[in-house]
PDB file of C-alpha atoms in Angstrom:
ATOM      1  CA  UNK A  58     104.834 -18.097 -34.374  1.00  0.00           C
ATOM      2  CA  UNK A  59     106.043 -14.397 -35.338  1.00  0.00           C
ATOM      3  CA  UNK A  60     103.810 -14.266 -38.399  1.00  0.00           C
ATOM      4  CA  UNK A  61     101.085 -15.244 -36.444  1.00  0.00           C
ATOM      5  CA  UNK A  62     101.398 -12.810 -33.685  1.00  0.00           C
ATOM      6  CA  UNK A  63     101.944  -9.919 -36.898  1.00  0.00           C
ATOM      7  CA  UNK A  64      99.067 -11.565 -38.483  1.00  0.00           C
ATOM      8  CA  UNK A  65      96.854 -10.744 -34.779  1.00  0.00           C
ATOM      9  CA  UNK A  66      98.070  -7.443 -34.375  1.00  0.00           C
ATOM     10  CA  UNK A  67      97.785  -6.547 -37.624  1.00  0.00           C
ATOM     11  CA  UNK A  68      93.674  -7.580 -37.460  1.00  0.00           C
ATOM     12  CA  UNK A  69      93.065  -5.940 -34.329  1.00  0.00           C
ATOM     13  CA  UNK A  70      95.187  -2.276 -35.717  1.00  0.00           C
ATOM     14  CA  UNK A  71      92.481  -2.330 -38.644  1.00  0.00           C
ATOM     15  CA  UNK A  72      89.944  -3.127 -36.046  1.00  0.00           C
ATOM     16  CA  UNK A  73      91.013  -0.394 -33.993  1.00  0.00           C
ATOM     17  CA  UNK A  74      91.458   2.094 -36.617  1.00  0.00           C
ATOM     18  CA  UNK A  75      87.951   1.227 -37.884  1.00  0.00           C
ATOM     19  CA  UNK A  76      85.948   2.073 -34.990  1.00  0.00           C
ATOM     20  CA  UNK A  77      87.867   4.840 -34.361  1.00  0.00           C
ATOM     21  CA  UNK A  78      86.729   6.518 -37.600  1.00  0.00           C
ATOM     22  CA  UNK A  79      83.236   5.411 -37.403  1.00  0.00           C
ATOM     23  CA  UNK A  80      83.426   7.198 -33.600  1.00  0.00           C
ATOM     24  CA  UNK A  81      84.463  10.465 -35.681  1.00  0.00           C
ATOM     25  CA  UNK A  82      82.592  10.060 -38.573  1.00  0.00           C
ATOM     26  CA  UNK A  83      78.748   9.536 -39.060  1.00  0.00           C
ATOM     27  CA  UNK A  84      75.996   6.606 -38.002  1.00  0.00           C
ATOM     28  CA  UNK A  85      74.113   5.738 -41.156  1.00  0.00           C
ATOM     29  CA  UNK A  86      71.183   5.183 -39.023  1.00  0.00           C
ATOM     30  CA  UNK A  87      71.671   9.043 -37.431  1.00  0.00           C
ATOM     31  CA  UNK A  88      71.828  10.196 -40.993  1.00  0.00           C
ATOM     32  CA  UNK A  89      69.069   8.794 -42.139  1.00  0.00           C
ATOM     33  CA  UNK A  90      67.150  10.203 -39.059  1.00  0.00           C
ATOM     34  CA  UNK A  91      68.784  13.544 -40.018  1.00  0.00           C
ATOM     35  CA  UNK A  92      67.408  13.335 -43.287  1.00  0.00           C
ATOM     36  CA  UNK A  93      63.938  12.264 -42.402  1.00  0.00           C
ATOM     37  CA  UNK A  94      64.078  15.020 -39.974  1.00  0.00           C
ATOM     38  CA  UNK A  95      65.503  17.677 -42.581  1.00  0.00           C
ATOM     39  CA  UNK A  96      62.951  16.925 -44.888  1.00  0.00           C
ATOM     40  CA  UNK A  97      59.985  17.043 -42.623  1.00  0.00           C
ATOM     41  CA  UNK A  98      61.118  20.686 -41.735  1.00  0.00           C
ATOM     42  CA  UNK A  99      61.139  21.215 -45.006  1.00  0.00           C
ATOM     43  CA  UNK A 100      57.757  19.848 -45.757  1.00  0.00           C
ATOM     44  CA  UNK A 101      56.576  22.193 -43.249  1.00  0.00           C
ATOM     45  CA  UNK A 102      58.222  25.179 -44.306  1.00  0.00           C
ATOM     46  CA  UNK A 103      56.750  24.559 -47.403  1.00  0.00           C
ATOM     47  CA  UNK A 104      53.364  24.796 -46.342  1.00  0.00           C
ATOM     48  CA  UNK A 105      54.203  27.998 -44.474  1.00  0.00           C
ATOM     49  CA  UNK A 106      54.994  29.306 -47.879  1.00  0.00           C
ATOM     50  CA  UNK A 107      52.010  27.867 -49.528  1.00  0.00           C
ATOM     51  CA  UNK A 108      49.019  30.608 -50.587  1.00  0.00           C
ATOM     52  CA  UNK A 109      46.081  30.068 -50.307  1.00  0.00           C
ATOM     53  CA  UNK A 110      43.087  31.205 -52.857  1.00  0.00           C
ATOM     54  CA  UNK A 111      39.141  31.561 -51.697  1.00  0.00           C
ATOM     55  CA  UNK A 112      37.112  30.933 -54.521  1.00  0.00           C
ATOM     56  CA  UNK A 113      33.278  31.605 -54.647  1.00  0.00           C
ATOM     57  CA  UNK A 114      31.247  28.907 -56.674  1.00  0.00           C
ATOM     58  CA  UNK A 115      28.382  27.855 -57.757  1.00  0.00           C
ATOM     59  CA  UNK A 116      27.006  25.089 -55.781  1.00  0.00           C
ATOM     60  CA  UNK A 117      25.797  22.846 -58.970  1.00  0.00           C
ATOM     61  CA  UNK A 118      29.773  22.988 -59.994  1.00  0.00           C
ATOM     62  CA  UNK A 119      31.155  21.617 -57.039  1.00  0.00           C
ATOM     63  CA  UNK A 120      32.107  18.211 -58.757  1.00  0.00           C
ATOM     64  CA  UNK A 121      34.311  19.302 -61.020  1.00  0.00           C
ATOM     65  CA  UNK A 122      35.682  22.509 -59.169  1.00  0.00           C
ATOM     66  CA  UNK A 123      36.773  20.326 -56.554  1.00  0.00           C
ATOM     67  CA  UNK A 124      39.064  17.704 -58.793  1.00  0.00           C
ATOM     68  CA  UNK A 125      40.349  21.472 -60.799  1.00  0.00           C
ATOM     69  CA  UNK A 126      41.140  22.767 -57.071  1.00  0.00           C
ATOM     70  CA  UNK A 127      42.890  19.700 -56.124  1.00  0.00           C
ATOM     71  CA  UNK A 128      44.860  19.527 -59.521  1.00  0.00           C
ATOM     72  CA  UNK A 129      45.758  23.177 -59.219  1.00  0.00           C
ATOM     73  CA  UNK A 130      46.761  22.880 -55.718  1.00  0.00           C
ATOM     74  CA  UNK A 131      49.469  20.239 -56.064  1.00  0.00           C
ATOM     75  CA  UNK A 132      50.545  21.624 -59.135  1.00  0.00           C
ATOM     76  CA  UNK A 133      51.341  24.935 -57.655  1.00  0.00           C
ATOM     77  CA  UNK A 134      51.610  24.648 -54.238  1.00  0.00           C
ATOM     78  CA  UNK A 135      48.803  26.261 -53.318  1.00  0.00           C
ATOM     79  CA  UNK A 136      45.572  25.877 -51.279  1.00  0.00           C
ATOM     80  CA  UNK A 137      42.051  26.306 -52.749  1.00  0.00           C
ATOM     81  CA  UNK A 138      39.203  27.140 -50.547  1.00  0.00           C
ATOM     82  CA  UNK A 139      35.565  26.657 -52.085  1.00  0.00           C
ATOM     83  CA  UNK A 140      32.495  28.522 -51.175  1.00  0.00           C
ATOM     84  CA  UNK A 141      29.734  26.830 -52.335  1.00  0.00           C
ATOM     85  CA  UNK A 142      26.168  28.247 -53.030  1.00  0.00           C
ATOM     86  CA  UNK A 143      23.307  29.797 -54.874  1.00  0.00           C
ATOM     87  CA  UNK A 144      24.945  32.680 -57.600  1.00  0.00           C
ATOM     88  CA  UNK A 145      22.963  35.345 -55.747  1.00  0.00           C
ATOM     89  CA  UNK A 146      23.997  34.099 -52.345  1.00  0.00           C
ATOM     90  CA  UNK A 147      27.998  34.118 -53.821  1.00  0.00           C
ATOM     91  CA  UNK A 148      27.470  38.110 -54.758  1.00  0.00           C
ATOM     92  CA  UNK A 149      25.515  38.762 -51.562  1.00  0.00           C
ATOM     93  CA  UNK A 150      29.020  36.742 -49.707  1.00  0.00           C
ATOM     94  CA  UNK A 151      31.205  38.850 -51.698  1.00  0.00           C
ATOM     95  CA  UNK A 152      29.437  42.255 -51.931  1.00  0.00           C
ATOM     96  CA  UNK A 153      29.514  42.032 -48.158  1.00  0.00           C
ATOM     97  CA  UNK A 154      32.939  40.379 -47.212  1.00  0.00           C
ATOM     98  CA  UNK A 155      34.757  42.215 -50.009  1.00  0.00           C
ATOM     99  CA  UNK A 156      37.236  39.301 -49.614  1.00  0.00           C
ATOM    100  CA  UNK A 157      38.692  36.404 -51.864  1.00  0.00           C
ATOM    101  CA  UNK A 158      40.302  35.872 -55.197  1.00  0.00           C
ATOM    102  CA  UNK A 159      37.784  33.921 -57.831  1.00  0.00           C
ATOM    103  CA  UNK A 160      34.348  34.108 -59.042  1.00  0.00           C
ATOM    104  CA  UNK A 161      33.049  30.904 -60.680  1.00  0.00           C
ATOM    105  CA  UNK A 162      29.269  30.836 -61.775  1.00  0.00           C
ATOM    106  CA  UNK A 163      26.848  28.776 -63.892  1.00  0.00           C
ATOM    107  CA  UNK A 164      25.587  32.064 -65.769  1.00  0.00           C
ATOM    108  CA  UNK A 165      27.163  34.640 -67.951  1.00  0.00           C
ATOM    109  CA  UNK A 166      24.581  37.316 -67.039  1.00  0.00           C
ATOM    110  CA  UNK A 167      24.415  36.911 -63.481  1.00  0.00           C
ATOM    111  CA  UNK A 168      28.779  37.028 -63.536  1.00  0.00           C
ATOM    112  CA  UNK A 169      28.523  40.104 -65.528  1.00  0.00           C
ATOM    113  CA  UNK A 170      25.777  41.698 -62.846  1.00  0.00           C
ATOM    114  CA  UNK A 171      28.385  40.851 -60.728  1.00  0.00           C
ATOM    115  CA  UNK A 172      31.290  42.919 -62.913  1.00  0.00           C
ATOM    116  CA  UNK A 173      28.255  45.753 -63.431  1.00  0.00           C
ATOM    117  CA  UNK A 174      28.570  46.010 -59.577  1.00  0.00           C
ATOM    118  CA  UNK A 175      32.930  45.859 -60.091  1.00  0.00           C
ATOM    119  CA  UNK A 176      33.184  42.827 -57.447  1.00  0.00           C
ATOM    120  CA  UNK A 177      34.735  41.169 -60.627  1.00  0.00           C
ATOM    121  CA  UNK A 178      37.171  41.415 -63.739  1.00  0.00           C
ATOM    122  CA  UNK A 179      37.245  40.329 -67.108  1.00  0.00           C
ATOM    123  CA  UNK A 180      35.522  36.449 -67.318  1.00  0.00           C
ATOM    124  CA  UNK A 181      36.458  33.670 -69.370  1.00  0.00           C
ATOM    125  CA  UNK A 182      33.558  31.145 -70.289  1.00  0.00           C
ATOM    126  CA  UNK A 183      34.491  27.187 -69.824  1.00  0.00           C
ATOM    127  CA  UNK A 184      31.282  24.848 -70.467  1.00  0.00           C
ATOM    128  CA  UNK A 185      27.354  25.178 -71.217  1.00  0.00           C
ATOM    129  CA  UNK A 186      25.101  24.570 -68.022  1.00  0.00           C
ATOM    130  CA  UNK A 187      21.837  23.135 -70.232  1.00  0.00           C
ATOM    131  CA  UNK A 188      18.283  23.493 -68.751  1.00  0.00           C
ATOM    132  CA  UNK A 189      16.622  19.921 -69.076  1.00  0.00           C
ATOM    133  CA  UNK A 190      13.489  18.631 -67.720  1.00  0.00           C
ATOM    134  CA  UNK A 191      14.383  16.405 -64.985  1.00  0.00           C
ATOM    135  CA  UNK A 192      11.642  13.955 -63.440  1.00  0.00           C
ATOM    136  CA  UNK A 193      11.800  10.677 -60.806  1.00  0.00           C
ATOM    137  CA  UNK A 194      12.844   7.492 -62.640  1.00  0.00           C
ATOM    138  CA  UNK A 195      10.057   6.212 -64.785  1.00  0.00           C
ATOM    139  CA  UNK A 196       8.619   9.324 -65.142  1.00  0.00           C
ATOM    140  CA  UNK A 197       5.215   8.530 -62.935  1.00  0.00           C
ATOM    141  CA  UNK A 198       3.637  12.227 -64.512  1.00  0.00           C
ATOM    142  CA  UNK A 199       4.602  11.667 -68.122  1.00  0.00           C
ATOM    143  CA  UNK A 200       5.569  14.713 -68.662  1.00  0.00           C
ATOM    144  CA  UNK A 201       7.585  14.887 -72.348  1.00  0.00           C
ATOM    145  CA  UNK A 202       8.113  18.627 -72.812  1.00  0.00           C
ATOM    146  CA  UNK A 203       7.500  22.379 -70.854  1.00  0.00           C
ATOM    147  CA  UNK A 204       4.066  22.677 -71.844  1.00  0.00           C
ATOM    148  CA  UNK A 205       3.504  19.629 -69.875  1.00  0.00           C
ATOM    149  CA  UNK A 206       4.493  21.255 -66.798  1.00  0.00           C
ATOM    150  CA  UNK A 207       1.538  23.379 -66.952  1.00  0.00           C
ATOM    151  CA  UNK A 208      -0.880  20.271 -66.554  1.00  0.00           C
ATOM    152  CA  UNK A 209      -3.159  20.394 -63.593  1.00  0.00           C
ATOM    153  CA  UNK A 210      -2.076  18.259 -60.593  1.00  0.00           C
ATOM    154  CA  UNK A 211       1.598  18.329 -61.644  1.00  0.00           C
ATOM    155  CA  UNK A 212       3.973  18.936 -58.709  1.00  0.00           C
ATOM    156  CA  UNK A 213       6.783  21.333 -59.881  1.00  0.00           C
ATOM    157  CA  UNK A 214       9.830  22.512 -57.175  1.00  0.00           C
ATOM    158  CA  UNK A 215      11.882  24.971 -59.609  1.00  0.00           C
ATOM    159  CA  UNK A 216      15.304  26.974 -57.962  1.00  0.00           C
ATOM    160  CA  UNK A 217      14.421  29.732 -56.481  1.00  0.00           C
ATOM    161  CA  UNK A 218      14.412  32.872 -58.941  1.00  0.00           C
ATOM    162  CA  UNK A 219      16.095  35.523 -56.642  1.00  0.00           C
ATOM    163  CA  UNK A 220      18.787  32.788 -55.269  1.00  0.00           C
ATOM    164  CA  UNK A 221      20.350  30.906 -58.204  1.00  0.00           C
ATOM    165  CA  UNK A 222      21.497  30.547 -62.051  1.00  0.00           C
ATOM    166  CA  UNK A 223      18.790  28.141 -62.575  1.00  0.00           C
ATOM    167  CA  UNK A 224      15.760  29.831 -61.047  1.00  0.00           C
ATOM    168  CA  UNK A 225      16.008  32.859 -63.162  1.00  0.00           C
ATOM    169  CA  UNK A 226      16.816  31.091 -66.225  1.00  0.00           C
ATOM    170  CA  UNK A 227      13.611  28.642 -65.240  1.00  0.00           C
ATOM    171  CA  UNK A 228      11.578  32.256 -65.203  1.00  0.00           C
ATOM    172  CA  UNK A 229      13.074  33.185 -68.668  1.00  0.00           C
ATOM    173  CA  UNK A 230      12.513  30.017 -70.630  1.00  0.00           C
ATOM    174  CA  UNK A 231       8.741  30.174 -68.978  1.00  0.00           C
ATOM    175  CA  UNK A 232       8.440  33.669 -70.470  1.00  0.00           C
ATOM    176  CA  UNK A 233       9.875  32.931 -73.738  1.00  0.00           C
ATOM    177  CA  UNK A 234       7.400  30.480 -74.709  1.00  0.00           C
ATOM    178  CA  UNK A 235       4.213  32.016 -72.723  1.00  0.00           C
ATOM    179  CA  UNK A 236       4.245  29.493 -69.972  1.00  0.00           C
ATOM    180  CA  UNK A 237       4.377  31.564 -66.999  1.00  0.00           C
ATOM    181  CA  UNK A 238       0.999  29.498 -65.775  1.00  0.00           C
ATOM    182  CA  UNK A 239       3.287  26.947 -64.992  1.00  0.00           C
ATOM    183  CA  UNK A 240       3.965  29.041 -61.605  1.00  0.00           C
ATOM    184  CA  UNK A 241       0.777  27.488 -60.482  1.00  0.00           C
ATOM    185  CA  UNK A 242       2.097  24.123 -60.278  1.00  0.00           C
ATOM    186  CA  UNK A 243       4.778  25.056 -58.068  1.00  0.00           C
ATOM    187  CA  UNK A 244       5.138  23.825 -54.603  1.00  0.00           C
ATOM    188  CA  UNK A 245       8.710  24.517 -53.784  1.00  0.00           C
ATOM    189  CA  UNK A 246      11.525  26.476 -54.337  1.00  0.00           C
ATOM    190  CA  UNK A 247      15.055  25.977 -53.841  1.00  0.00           C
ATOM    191  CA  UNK A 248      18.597  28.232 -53.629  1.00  0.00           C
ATOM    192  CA  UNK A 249      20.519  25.568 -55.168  1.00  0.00           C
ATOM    193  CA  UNK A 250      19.746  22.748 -57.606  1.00  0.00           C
ATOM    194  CA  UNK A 251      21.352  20.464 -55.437  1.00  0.00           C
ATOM    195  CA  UNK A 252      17.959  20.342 -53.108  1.00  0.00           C
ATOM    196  CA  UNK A 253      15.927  20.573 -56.066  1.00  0.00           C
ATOM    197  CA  UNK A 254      16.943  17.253 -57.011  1.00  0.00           C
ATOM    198  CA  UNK A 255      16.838  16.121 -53.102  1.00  0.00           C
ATOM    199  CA  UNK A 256      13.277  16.909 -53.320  1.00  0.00           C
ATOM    200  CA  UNK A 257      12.581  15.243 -56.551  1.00  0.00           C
ATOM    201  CA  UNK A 258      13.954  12.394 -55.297  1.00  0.00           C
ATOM    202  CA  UNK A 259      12.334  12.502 -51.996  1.00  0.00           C
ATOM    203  CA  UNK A 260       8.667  12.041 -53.928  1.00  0.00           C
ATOM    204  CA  UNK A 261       7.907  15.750 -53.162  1.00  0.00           C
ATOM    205  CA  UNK A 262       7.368  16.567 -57.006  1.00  0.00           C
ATOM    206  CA  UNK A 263       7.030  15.061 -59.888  1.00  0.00           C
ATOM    207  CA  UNK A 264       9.074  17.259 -61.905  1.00  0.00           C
ATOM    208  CA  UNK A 265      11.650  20.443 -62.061  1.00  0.00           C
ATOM    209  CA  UNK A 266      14.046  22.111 -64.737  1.00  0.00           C
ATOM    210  CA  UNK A 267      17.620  21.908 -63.651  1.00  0.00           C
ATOM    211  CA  UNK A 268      20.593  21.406 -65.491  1.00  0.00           C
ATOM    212  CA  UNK A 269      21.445  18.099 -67.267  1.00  0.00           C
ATOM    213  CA  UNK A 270      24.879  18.285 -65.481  1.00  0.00           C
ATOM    214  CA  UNK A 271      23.761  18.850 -62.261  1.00  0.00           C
ATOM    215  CA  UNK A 272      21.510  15.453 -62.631  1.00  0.00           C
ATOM    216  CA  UNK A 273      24.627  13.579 -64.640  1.00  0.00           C
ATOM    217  CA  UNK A 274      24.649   9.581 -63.393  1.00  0.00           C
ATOM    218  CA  UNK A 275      22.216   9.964 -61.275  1.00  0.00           C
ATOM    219  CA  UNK A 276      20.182   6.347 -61.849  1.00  0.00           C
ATOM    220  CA  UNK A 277      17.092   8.248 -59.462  1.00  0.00           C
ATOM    221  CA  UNK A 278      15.887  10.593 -62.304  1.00  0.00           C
ATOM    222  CA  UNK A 279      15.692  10.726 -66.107  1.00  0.00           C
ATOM    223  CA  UNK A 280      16.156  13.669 -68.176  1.00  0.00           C
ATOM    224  CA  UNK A 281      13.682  15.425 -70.699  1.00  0.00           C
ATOM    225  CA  UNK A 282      15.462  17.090 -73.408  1.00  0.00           C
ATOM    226  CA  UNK A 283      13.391  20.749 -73.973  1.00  0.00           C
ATOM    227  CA  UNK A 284      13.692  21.788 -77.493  1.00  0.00           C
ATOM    228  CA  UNK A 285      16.440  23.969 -78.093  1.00  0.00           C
ATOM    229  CA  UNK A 286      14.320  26.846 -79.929  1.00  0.00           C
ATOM    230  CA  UNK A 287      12.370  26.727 -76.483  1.00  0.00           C
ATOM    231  CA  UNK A 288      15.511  26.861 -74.517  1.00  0.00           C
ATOM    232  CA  UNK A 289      17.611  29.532 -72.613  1.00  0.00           C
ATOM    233  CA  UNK A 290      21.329  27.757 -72.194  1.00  0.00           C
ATOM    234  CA  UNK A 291      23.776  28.836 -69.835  1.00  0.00           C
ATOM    235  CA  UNK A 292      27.324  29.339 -70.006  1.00  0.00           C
ATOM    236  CA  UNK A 293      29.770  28.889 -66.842  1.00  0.00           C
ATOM    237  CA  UNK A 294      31.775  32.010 -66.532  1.00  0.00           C
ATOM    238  CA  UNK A 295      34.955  32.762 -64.402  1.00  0.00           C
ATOM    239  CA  UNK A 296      37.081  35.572 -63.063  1.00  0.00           C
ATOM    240  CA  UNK A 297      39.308  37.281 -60.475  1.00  0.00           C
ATOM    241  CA  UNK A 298      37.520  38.808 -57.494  1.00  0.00           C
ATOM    242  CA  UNK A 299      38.436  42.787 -57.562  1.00  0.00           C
ATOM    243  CA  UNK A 300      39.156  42.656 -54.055  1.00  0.00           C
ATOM    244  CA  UNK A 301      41.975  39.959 -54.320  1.00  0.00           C
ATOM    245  CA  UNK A 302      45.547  40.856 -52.945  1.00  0.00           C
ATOM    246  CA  UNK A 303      46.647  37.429 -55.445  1.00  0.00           C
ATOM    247  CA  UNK A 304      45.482  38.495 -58.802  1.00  0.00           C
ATOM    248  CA  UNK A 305      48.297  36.689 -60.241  1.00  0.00           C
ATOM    249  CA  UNK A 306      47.672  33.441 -59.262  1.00  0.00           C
ATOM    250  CA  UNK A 307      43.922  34.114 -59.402  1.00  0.00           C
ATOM    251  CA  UNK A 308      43.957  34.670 -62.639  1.00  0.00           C
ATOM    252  CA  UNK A 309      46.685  31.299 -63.341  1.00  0.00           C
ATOM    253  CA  UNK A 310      43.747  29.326 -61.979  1.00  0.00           C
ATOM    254  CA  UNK A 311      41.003  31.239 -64.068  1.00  0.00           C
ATOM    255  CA  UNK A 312      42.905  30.100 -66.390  1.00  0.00           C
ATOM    256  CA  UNK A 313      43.387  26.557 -65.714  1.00  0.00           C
ATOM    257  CA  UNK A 314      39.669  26.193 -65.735  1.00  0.00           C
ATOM    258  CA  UNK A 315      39.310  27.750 -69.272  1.00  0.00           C
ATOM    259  CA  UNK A 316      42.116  25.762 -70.680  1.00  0.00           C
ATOM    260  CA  UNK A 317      41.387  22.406 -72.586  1.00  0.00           C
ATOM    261  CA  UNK A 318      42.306  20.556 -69.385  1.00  0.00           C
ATOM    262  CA  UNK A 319      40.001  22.152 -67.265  1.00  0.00           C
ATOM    263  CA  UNK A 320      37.214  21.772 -69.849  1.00  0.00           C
ATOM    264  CA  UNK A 321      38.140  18.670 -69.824  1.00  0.00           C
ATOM    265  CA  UNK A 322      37.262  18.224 -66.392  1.00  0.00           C
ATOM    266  CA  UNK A 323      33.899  19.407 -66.918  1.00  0.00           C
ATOM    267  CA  UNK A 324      33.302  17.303 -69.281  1.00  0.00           C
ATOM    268  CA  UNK A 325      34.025  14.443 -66.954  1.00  0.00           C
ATOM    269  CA  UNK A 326      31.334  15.249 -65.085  1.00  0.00           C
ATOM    270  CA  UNK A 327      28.300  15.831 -67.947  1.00  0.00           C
ATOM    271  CA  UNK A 328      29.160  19.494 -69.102  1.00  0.00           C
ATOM    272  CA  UNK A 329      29.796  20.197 -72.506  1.00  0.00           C
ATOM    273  CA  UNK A 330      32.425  22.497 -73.373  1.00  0.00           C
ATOM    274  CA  UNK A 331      32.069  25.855 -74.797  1.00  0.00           C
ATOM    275  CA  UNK A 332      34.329  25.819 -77.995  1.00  0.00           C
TER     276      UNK A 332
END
C-alpha cells in the first residue's frame, strides 16, 4: 500500500514539475508562429532593401529581356523595370526624362547616336537582329526576294523609318541595292515591328521586312531569307544610361546580357549570337 501511494505521488511530482516548465518555457506552436512571423518581417525588409533598375528596350526584344530581367532579379535581389518601344521613341524617353539605368537596342548605330548625344556609355553587343522577308503563311504574293517587293499591286507595311531599328535599316538595304521604288508599294508604317507583324497577319499586306527573331514560331507567317550580299544585319547593343545613380549594378546586368548565359537566352528565342 506504501509503494503504491510513493508510486502516485511520485507520477503526479513529474506531472507537476512538467507543466510547470512548459508554463515558463516556450509553446512549440507560439514558436513556430514567431518564426513565421520573424521571417515575414524579414521578407519585407528585404524588399525595402531591394533596388530597383529602369531599363529602356527595344520593343522587338521584349521576349528575351523579360526571362534576363527575371533571372537577374532573383539572382540579385533586385527589381527590373522595362520600357518597351520603338529605338527612337527610347532616346526621345530618355533625352527627355534624363532618368534610368540601361539602354538595350536592336541597332549598333542608332545606340551609338544615342552615346554621340552622351545619354549612354560604353556598349557591349549580345546577338544579330537579321532583316528577313516576312509574308502571311503560304505566301499568297509569291514574293521570293527584295526585288519582288517592288512588283505592282504588292501591299508592303515596313517600320516606320524615323521610329525604329528596323525602319531605317528597311531604308538602307532599299538603297543599297537601288530599290527605293519599293516605297511605292507601301501602305503602312509602323514604330515597332511588333504591329508590323499584327498587320501582316491581319490581311492588311502581303508582305514586310522585319527581323527573323521578331517573327520566331510564329506558325501565321513564313520567312524569306534576303541574300546576305543584299543585306544590312543588325547587332543588339547594350549599356548604362549616363544619368543612372546605380552604375554598378547597371553595368552587372549589362553584363549579364553579354555573357554566354544571356546570349543564351537570346538564342532561346531565334537570335543568333554575336561571337
Amino acid at each position: 500500500m506504501i509503494k503504491k501511494i510513493a508510486v502516485i505521488a511520485l507520477a503526479l511530482f513529474i506531472s507537476i514539475g512538467a507543466t510547470a516548465c512548459n508554463s515558463k518555457g516556450e509553446d512549440p506552436n507560439d514558436k513556430a508562429k514567431t518564426e513565421t512571423s520573424t521571417n515575414k518581417e524579414a521578407s519585407a525588409k528585404d524588399k525595402e532593401k531591394q533596388e530597383t533598375l529602369f531599363v529602356y528596350s527595344g520593343a522587338g526584344l521584349k521576349k528575351p529581356m523579360d526571362e534576363i530581367a527575371q533571372k537577374f532579379g532573383d539572382e540579385n535581389n533586385v527589381k527590373i523595370e522595362c520600357s518597351y518601344a520603338g529605338s527612337a521613341q527610347l532616346i526621345a524617353q530618355l533625352e527627355t526624362s534624363q532618368k534610368g539605368d540601361a539602354f538595350v537596342v536592336g541597332s549598333e548605330p542608332l545606340y551609338i547616336k544615342a552615346e554621340e548625344k552622351e545619354l549612354v556609355g560604353d556598349h557591349k553587343v549580345v546577338a544579330h537582329h537579321t532583316p528577313a522577308i516576312v509574308v502571311p503563311k503560304g505566301n499568297p504574293a509569291k514574293i521570293e526576294n527584295l526585288d519582288d517587293l517592288s512588283k505592282d499591286g504588292v501591299k508592303l507595311v515596313l517600320g516606320d523609318k524615323e521610329a525604329n531599328a528596323i525602319g531605317k535599316t528597311t531604308q538602307k538595304i532599299l538603297e543599297k541595292n537601288d530599290l527605293k521604288s519599293v516605297n511605292d508599294n507601301v501602305v503602312s508604317t509602323a514604330a515597332t515591328v511588333n504591329e508590323m507583324v499584327m498587320q501582316l497577319t491581319a490581311g492588311d499586306a502581303d508582305a514586310t521586312i522585319a527581323t527573323k527573331d521578331s517573327v520566331f514560331g510564329n506558325d501565321d507567317v513564313e520567312v524569306v531569307e534576303i541574300d546576305p550580299d543584299k543585306n544590312i544585319d543588325q547587332i543588339i547593343s547594350g549599356g548604362t544610361v549616363e544619368y543612372s545613380e546605380k552604375k554598378d549594378m547597371a553595368q552587372k546586368f549589362i553584363d549579364f546580357i553579354a555573357s554566354n548565359e544571356g546570349k543564351e537566352i537570346f538564342k532561346k528565342y531565334g537570335f543568333e549570337p554575336v561571337k
